[in-house]
Amino acid sequence: MKAKNRDQSLSDSRELDGSYDQLTDSEEDDFELSTVCHRPESMDKLQEQTKFTKKELQVLYRGFKNECPSGVVNEENFKNIYSQFFPQGDSSMYAHFLFEAFDTNKNGSVSFEDFVFGLSIILRGTINDRLNWAFNLYDLNKDGCITKEEMLDIMTSIYDMMGKYTYPTMQDEAPREHVESFFQKMDRNKDGVVTVEEFIESCKKDENIMQSMQLFDNVI
């Protein structure tokens, strides 16, 4: 029974990275299985559960496996990978928040499934799906509303990530001013917090936010 599960696991992985004819030697199979901690679900399941095609999933899996040979990524590795995209700033705090959003099981690691489920929403989800995902990112303690403190933490992490040497130079008070502007628009009943309903309604009325979301439509 174990041998059957082992063979199926390897078959699923081959199907994802398109390497059927590259892993035919039994010693290579044993080596690969011994170095991988997590095997992704089958191609059919991932296609059903996301909005990606088979080809897209294979491309994503090759990239993921290249960066994360074990099949999962922990927060430290996630931060290291993310920092490569923002060498001019400190992306560690924003990467922490992003990791928390992808780690839906709250087990301290992000699998390929976690990664593609989140990416499918961000890139291919409906407007409501994307806005709900963004709200979850900002709602740091997951209590169903965004406070000024939470928004300030996120904004500060974004400004830190962009770096001190951007042009024009960002002022130290810029994150707080952004938060005040954000709450002025979104906190409809002025109770000091923004609910998911207020967030989605306000974003849909903001032309700049809607245009920025459309930029993701053809990323892959």
Coordinates of C-alpha atoms in Angstrom, one line a residue:
M1 CA 0.0 0.0 0.0
K2 CA 2.8 2.4 0.9
A3 CA 4.6 1.6 -2.4
K4 CA 1.4 2.4 -4.3
N5 CA 1.1 5.8 -2.5
R6 CA 4.7 6.4 -3.1
D7 CA 4.4 5.8 -6.9
Q8 CA 1.2 7.9 -7.1
S9 CA 3.0 10.8 -5.3
L10 CA 5.9 10.7 -7.7
S11 CA 3.5 10.4 -10.7
D12 CA 1.6 13.5 -9.5
S13 CA 4.8 15.5 -9.2
R14 CA 6.0 14.4 -12.6
E15 CA 2.7 15.4 -14.1
L16 CA 3.0 18.9 -12.6
D17 CA 6.5 19.6 -13.8
G18 CA 6.2 17.8 -17.1
S19 CA 9.2 15.5 -16.4
Y20 CA 7.7 12.1 -17.2
D21 CA 10.8 11.1 -19.3
Q22 CA 13.4 12.6 -17.0
L23 CA 12.7 10.5 -13.9
T24 CA 12.9 7.0 -15.1
D25 CA 15.9 5.7 -13.0
S26 CA 14.8 4.1 -9.7
E27 CA 17.7 5.6 -7.8
E28 CA 16.8 9.1 -8.9
D29 CA 13.2 8.4 -7.9
D30 CA 14.3 7.3 -4.4
F31 CA 16.6 10.3 -4.1
E32 CA 13.9 12.8 -5.1
L33 CA 11.3 11.3 -2.7
S34 CA 13.8 11.4 0.1
T35 CA 14.5 15.1 -0.3
V36 CA 10.9 16.2 -0.7
C37 CA 8.8 16.9 2.3
H38 CA 5.5 17.6 0.6
R39 CA 3.9 16.3 -2.6
P40 CA 1.3 18.5 -4.3
E41 CA -2.2 17.2 -5.2
S42 CA -2.8 15.8 -8.7
M43 CA -3.0 18.0 -11.7
D44 CA -6.8 17.3 -12.1
K45 CA -7.6 18.5 -8.6
L46 CA -5.5 21.6 -8.9
Q47 CA -7.2 22.5 -12.2
E48 CA -10.6 22.0 -10.6
Q49 CA -9.7 24.1 -7.5
T50 CA -8.0 27.0 -9.3
K51 CA -8.4 29.0 -12.5
F52 CA -5.1 27.9 -14.0
T53 CA -4.6 25.6 -17.0
K54 CA -2.4 22.5 -16.9
K55 CA 0.4 24.3 -18.7
E56 CA 0.3 27.3 -16.3
L57 CA 0.3 24.9 -13.3
Q58 CA 3.4 23.2 -14.7
V59 CA 5.2 26.5 -15.2
L60 CA 4.3 27.6 -11.7
Y61 CA 5.4 24.3 -10.2
R62 CA 8.8 24.3 -11.9
G63 CA 9.4 27.8 -10.5
F64 CA 8.2 26.8 -7.0
K65 CA 10.2 23.6 -6.9
N66 CA 13.3 25.4 -8.1
E67 CA 13.1 27.8 -5.1
C68 CA 11.6 25.3 -2.7
P69 CA 13.0 21.8 -3.5
S70 CA 11.4 20.3 -0.3
G71 CA 7.9 21.2 -1.6
V72 CA 7.1 23.7 1.1
V73 CA 8.5 27.1 2.1
N74 CA 8.8 28.5 5.6
E75 CA 8.6 32.1 6.5
E76 CA 12.4 32.7 6.6
N77 CA 12.9 31.3 3.1
F78 CA 9.8 33.2 1.9
K79 CA 11.3 36.5 3.1
N80 CA 14.6 35.7 1.5
I81 CA 12.9 35.0 -1.9
Y82 CA 10.7 38.1 -1.6
S83 CA 13.7 40.3 -0.8
Q84 CA 15.2 39.6 -4.2
F85 CA 12.5 41.6 -5.8
F86 CA 13.0 44.7 -3.6
P87 CA 16.8 45.0 -3.0
Q88 CA 16.5 48.8 -2.5
G89 CA 14.4 48.4 0.7
D90 CA 13.5 46.2 3.6
S91 CA 10.7 43.9 2.6
S92 CA 10.8 41.6 5.6
M93 CA 7.7 42.9 7.4
Y94 CA 5.5 43.0 4.3
A95 CA 6.7 39.5 3.4
H96 CA 5.7 38.4 6.9
F97 CA 2.2 39.7 6.3
L98 CA 2.0 38.2 2.9
F99 CA 3.2 34.8 4.2
E100 CA 0.5 34.9 6.8
A101 CA -2.1 35.4 4.1
F102 CA -0.8 32.5 2.0
D103 CA -0.4 30.2 5.0
T104 CA -4.1 29.5 5.3
N105 CA -3.6 26.4 7.4
K106 CA -1.6 28.4 9.9
N107 CA 1.1 25.6 10.2
G108 CA 4.1 27.9 9.5
S109 CA 4.7 26.8 6.0
V110 CA 3.3 27.4 2.5
S111 CA 2.8 24.5 0.1
F112 CA 2.4 24.6 -3.6
E113 CA -1.3 24.2 -3.1
D114 CA -1.4 27.2 -0.7
F115 CA 0.6 29.2 -3.2
V116 CA -1.5 28.5 -6.3
F117 CA -4.8 28.9 -4.4
G118 CA -3.8 32.4 -3.3
L119 CA -2.3 33.3 -6.7
S120 CA -5.5 32.1 -8.5
I121 CA -7.6 34.5 -6.4
I122 CA -5.2 37.4 -6.9
L123 CA -4.7 36.9 -10.7
R124 CA -8.0 35.2 -11.8
G125 CA -10.6 35.7 -9.1
T126 CA -13.6 37.9 -9.4
I127 CA -13.4 41.5 -8.1
N128 CA -15.1 40.4 -4.9
D129 CA -12.7 37.5 -4.5
R130 CA -9.7 39.7 -4.9
L131 CA -11.0 42.4 -2.6
N132 CA -11.8 39.7 0.1
W133 CA -8.3 38.4 -0.2
A134 CA -6.9 41.9 0.2
F135 CA -9.1 42.6 3.2
N136 CA -7.8 39.4 4.8
L137 CA -4.2 40.6 4.2
Y138 CA -4.9 43.9 6.0
D139 CA -7.0 42.3 8.8
L140 CA -3.9 41.2 10.7
N141 CA -5.6 39.7 13.7
K142 CA -8.4 38.2 11.6
D143 CA -11.3 39.6 13.7
G144 CA -13.3 40.8 10.7
C145 CA -12.4 44.4 10.7
I146 CA -9.4 46.6 9.9
T147 CA -8.2 49.1 12.5
K148 CA -6.0 52.2 11.9
E149 CA -3.1 50.4 13.7
E150 CA -3.4 47.4 11.4
M151 CA -3.5 49.6 8.3
L152 CA -0.5 51.6 9.6
D153 CA 1.5 48.5 10.1
I154 CA 0.8 47.4 6.5
M155 CA 1.5 50.8 5.0
T156 CA 4.7 51.2 7.0
S157 CA 5.9 47.8 5.8
I158 CA 5.1 48.8 2.1
Y159 CA 7.0 52.1 2.5
D160 CA 10.0 50.2 4.1
M161 CA 9.9 47.8 1.2
M162 CA 10.0 50.5 -1.4
G163 CA 13.1 52.0 0.2
K164 CA 14.3 55.3 1.4
Y165 CA 15.9 56.2 -1.9
T166 CA 12.8 56.2 -4.1
Y167 CA 12.1 59.3 -6.2
P168 CA 10.4 61.4 -5.1
T169 CA 11.6 60.8 -1.6
M170 CA 8.9 59.5 0.7
Q171 CA 8.3 61.5 3.9
D172 CA 8.3 59.7 7.3
E173 CA 4.7 60.8 7.8
A174 CA 3.5 59.4 4.5
P175 CA 2.2 56.0 5.9
R176 CA 0.1 57.7 8.6
E177 CA -1.3 60.2 6.1
H178 CA -2.2 57.4 3.8
V179 CA -4.0 55.6 6.6
E180 CA -6.0 58.8 7.5
S181 CA -7.0 59.2 3.9
F182 CA -8.0 55.5 3.7
F183 CA -10.2 55.7 6.8
Q184 CA -11.8 59.0 5.7
K185 CA -13.0 57.2 2.5
M186 CA -13.8 53.8 3.9
D187 CA -15.0 54.1 7.5
R188 CA -18.6 55.0 6.5
N189 CA -20.1 55.0 9.9
K190 CA -17.1 56.6 11.6
D191 CA -16.7 53.9 14.3
G192 CA -13.0 53.7 14.0
V193 CA -12.8 50.3 12.1
V194 CA -13.4 49.2 8.5
T195 CA -15.6 46.2 7.9
V196 CA -15.3 43.9 4.9
E197 CA -18.5 45.4 3.5
E198 CA -17.2 49.0 3.8
F199 CA -13.9 47.9 2.3
I200 CA -15.3 46.2 -0.8
E201 CA -17.9 49.0 -1.4
S202 CA -15.3 51.7 -1.2
C203 CA -12.8 49.9 -3.4
K204 CA -15.4 49.3 -6.1
K205 CA -16.1 53.1 -6.2
D206 CA -12.3 53.9 -6.5
E207 CA -11.4 54.1 -10.1
N208 CA -7.6 53.8 -9.4
I209 CA -8.1 50.6 -7.3
M210 CA -10.2 49.0 -10.0
Q211 CA -7.7 49.9 -12.7
S212 CA -4.8 48.5 -10.7
M213 CA -6.7 45.2 -10.3
Q214 CA -7.1 44.8 -14.0
L215 CA -3.3 45.0 -14.5
F216 CA -3.2 41.4 -13.0
D217 CA -5.6 39.9 -15.5
N218 CA -2.9 38.8 -18.0
V219 CA 0.2 38.3 -15.8
I220 CA 0.6 34.6 -16.6

